mmCIF file of C-alpha atoms and ligand atoms in Angstrom:
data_model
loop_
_atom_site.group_PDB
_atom_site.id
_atom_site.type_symbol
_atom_site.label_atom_id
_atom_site.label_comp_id
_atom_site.label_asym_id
_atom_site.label_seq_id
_atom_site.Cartn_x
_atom_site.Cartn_y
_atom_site.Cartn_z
ATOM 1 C CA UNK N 414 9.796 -13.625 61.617
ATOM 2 C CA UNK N 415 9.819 -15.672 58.569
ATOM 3 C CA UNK N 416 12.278 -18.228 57.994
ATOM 4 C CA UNK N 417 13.132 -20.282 54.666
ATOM 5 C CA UNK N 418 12.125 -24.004 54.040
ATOM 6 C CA UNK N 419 14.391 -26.254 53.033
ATOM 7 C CA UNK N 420 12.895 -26.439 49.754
ATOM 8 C CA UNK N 421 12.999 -22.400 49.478
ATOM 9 C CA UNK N 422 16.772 -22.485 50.348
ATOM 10 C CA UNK N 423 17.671 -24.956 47.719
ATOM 11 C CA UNK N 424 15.494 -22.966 45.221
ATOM 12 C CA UNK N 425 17.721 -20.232 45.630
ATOM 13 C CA UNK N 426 21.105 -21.637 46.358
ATOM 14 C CA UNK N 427 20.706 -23.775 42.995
ATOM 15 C CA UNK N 428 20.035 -20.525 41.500
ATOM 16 C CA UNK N 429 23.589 -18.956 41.919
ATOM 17 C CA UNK N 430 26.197 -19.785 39.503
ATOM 18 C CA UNK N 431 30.139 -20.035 40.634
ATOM 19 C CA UNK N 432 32.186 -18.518 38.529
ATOM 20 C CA UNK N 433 35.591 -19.640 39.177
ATOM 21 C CA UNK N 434 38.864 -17.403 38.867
ATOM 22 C CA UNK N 435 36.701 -14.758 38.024
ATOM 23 C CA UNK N 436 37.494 -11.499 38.181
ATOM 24 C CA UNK N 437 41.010 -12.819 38.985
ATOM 25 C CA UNK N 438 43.128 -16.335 39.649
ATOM 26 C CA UNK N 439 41.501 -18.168 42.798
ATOM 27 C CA UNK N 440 38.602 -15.945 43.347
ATOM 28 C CA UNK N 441 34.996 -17.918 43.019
ATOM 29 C CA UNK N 442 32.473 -15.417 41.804
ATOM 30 C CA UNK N 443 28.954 -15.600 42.784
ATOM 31 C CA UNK N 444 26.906 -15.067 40.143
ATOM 32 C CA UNK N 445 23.564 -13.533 40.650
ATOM 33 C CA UNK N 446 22.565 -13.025 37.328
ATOM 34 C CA UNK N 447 21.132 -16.461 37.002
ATOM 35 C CA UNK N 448 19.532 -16.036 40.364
ATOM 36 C CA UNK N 449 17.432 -12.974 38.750
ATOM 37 C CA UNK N 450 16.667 -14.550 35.171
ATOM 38 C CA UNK N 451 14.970 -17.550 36.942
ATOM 39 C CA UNK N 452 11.649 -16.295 38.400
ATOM 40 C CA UNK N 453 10.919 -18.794 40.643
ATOM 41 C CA UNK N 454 13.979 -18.436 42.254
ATOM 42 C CA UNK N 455 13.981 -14.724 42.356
ATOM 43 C CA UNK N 456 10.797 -14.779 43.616
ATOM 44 C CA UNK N 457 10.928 -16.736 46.527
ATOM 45 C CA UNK N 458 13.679 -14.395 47.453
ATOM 46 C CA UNK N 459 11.642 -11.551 47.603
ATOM 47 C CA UNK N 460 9.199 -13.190 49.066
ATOM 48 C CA UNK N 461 11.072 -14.159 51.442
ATOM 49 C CA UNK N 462 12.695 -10.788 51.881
ATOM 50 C CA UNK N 463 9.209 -9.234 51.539
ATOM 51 C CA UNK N 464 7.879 -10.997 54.838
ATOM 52 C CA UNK N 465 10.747 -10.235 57.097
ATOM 53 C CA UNK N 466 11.037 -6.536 56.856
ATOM 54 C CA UNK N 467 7.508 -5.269 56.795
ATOM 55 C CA UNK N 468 7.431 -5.380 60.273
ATOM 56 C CA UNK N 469 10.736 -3.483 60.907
ATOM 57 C CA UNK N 470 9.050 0.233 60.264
ATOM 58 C CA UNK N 471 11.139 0.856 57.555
ATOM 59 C CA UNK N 472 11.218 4.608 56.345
ATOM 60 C CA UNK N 473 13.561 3.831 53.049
ATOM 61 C CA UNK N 474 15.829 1.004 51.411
ATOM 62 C CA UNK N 475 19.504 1.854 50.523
ATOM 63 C CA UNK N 476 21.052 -0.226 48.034
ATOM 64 C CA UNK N 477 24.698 -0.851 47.046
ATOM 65 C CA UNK N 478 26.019 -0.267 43.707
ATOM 66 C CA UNK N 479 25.251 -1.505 41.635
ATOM 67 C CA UNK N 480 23.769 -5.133 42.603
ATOM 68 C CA UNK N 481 22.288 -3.743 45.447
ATOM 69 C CA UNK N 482 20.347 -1.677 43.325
ATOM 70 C CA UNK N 483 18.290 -4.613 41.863
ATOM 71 C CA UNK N 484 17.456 -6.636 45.193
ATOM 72 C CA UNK N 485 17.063 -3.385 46.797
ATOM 73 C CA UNK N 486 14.715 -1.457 44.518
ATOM 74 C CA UNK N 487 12.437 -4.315 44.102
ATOM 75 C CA UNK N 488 11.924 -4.884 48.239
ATOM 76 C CA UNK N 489 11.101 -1.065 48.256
ATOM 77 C CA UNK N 490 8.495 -1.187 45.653
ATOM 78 C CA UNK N 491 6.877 -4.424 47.476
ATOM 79 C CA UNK N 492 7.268 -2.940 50.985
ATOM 80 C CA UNK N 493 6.053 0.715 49.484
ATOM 81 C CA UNK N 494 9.273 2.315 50.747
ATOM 82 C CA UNK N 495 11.495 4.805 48.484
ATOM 83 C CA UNK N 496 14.780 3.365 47.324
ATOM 84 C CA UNK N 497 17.917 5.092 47.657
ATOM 85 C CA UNK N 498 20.980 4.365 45.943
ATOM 86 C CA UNK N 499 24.514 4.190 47.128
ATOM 87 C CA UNK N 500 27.086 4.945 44.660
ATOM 88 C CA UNK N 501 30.319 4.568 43.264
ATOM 89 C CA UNK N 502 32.018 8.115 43.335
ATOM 90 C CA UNK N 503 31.713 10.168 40.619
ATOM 91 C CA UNK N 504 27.746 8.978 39.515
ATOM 92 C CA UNK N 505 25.700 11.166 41.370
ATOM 93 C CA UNK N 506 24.433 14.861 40.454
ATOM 94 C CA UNK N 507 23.294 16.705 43.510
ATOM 95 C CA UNK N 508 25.642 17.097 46.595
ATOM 96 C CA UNK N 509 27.108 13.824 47.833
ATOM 97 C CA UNK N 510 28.207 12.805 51.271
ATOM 98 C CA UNK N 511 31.656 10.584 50.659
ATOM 99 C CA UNK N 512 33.188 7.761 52.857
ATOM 100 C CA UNK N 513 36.285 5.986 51.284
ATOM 101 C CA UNK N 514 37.305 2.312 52.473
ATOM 102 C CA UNK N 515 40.274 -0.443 51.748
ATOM 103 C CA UNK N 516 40.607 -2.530 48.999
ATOM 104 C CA UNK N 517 43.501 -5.542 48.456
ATOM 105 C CA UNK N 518 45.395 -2.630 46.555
ATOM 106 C CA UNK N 519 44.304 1.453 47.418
ATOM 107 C CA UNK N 520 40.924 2.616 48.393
ATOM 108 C CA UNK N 521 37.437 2.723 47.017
ATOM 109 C CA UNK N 522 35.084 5.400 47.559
ATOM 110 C CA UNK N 523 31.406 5.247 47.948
ATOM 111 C CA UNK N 524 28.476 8.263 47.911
ATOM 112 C CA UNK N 525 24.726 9.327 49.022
ATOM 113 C CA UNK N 526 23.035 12.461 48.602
ATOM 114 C CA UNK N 527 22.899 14.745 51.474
ATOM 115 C CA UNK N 528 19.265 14.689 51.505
ATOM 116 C CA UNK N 529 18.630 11.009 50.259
ATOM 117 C CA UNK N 530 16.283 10.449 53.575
ATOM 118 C CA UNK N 531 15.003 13.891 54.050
ATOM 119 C CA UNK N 532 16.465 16.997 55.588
ATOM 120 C CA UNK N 533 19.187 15.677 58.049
ATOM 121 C CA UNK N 534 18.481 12.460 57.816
ATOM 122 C CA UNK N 535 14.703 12.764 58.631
ATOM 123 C CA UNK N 536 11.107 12.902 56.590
ATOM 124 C CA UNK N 537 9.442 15.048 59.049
ATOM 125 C CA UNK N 538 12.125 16.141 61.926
ATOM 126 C CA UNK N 539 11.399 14.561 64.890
ATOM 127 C CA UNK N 540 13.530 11.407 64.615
ATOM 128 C CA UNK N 541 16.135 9.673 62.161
ATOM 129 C CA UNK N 542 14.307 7.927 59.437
ATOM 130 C CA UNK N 543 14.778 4.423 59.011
ATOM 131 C CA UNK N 544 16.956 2.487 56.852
ATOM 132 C CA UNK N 545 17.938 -0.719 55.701
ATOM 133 C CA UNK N 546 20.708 -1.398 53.616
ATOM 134 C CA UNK N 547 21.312 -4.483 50.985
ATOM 135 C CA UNK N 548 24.025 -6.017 48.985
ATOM 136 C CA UNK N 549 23.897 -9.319 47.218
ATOM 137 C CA UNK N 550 26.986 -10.610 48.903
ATOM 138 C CA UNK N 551 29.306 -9.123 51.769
ATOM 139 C CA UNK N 552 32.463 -10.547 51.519
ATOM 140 C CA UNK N 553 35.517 -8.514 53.864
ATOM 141 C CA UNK N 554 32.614 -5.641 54.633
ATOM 142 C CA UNK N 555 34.312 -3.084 53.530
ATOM 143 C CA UNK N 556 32.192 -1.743 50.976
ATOM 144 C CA UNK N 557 29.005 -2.489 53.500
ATOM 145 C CA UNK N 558 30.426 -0.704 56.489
ATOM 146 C CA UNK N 559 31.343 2.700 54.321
ATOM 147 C CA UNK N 560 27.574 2.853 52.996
ATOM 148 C CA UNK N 561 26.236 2.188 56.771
ATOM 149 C CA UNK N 562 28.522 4.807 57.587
ATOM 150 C CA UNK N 563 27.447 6.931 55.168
ATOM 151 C CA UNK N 564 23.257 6.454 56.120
ATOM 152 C CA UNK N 565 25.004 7.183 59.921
ATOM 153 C CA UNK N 566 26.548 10.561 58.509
ATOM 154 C CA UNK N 567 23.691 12.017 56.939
ATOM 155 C CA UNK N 568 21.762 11.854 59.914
ATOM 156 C CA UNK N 569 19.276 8.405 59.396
ATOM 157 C CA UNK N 570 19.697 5.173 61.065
ATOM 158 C CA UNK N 571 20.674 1.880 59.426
ATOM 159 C CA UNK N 572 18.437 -0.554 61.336
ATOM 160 C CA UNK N 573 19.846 -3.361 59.640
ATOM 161 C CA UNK N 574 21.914 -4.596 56.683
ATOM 162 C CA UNK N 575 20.711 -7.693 54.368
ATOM 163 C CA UNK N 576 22.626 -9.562 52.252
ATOM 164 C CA UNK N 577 21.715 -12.705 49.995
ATOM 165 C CA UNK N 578 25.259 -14.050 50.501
ATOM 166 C CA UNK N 579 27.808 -14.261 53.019
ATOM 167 C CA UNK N 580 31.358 -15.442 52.874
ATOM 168 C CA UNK N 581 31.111 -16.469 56.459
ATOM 169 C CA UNK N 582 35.361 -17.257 56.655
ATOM 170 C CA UNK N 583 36.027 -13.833 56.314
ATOM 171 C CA UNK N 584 34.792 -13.051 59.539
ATOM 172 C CA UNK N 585 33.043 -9.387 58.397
ATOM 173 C CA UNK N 586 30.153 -10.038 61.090
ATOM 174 C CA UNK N 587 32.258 -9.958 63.813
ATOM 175 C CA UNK N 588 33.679 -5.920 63.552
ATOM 176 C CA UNK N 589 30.480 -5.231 61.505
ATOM 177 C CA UNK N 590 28.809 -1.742 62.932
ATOM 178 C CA UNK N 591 25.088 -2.781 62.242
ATOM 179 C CA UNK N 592 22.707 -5.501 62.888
ATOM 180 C CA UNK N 593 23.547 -8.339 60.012
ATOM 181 C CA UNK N 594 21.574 -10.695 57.989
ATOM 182 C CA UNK N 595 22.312 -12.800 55.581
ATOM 183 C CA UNK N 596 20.243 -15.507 53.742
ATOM 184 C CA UNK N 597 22.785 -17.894 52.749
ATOM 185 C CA UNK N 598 25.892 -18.238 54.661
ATOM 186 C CA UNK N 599 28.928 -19.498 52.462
HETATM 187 P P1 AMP R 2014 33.478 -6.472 50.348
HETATM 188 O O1 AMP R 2014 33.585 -4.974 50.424
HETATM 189 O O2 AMP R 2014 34.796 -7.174 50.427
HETATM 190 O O3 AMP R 2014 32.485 -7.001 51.386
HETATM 191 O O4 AMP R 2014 32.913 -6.837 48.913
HETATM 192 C C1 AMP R 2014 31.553 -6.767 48.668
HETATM 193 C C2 AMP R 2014 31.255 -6.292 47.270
HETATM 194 O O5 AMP R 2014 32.041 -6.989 46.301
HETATM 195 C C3 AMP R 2014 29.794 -6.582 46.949
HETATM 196 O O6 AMP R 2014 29.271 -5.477 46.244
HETATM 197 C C4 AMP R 2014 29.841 -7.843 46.111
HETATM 198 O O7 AMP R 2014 28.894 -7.755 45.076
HETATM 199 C C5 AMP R 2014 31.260 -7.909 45.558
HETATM 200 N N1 AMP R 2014 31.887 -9.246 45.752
HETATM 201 C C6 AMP R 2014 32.921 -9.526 46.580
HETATM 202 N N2 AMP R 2014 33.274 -10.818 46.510
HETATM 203 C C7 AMP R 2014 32.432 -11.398 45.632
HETATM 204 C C8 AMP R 2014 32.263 -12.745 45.136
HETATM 205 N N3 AMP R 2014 33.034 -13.756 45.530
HETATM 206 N N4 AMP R 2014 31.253 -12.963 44.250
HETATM 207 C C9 AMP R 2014 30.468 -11.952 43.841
HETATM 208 N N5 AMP R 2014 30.580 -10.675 44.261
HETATM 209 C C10 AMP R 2014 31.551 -10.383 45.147
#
């Protein structure tokens, strides 16, 4: 299993900008953007992501929208997986699978297509297929655990769900329905 140097970690911590009181009064954004515009940084990432998971037997990566997306389609390309996206209701054409979850204030709702990792859930029928899920940052989980719910409804199993950041004081790990891992722990 790899594990990150030192000198890897602080290639990619330094990488991520805080954004304070963004999107709203006391909440420090993480900002990845700076993380992918620096290729040394972004790189090392992927590297690092690259080594872990090729020896998980991966069938397919699902990412979150819409940062999950980024991280995720670029592991799937270097691992020579498909990608499959998880999306905000609403975005997606064919027939959707739905799972809504809590915000501060109402619910959220997120989608997959019904077929996203082959006919009920499997490429060739004779067992789930195998997924992982990312997100750049899980913060309370709830977005995370509706789109590992959603891989769980259609039929596939999510093996394992990566993150690049973790607010570690909100305590998401410890209810969490999949194995976790994170690279940085905040
Ligand atoms: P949650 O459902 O509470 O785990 O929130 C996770 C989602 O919100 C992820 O898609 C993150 O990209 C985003 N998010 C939550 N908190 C932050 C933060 N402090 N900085 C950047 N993104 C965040």
């Amino acid at each position: 299993m790899s594990k990150l140097s030192q000198e890897e970690r602080e290639i990619i911590v330094g990488s991520i900008r805080d954004i304070h009181d963004f999107p709203k009064p006391g909440i420090i954004f993480k900002d990845i953007s700076t993380l992918l515009n620096n290729p040394k940084a972004f790189r090392t990432l992927m590297d690092h992501l690259t080594e872990r998971y090729l020896g998980y037997d991966l069938d397919f990566i699902a990412g979150i929208d819409a940062r999950g997306f980024i991280f995720g389609a670029a592991l799937a390309d270097r691992l020579g997986l498909g990608f499959v996206p998880v999306r905000k209701k609403g975005k997606l054409p064919y027939t959707t699978v739905a799972e809504k979850y809590s915000l501060e204030y109402g619910f959220d709702e997120v989608e997959i297509h019904i077929d996203a990792f082959g006919h009920n859930g499997s490429i060739d029928g004779t067992r789930p297929s195998r997924v992982l899920l990312i997100d750049d940052l899980i913060a309370t989980g709830g977005t995370a655990k509706a789109a590992a719910n959603l891989i769980d409804k259609v039929g596939a199993e999510c093996v394992e769900s990566c993150f690049v950041m973790e607010l570690e004081f909100l305590g998401a790990r410890a209810s969490f329905p999949t194995v976790l891992y994170s690279v940085l722990q905040i």
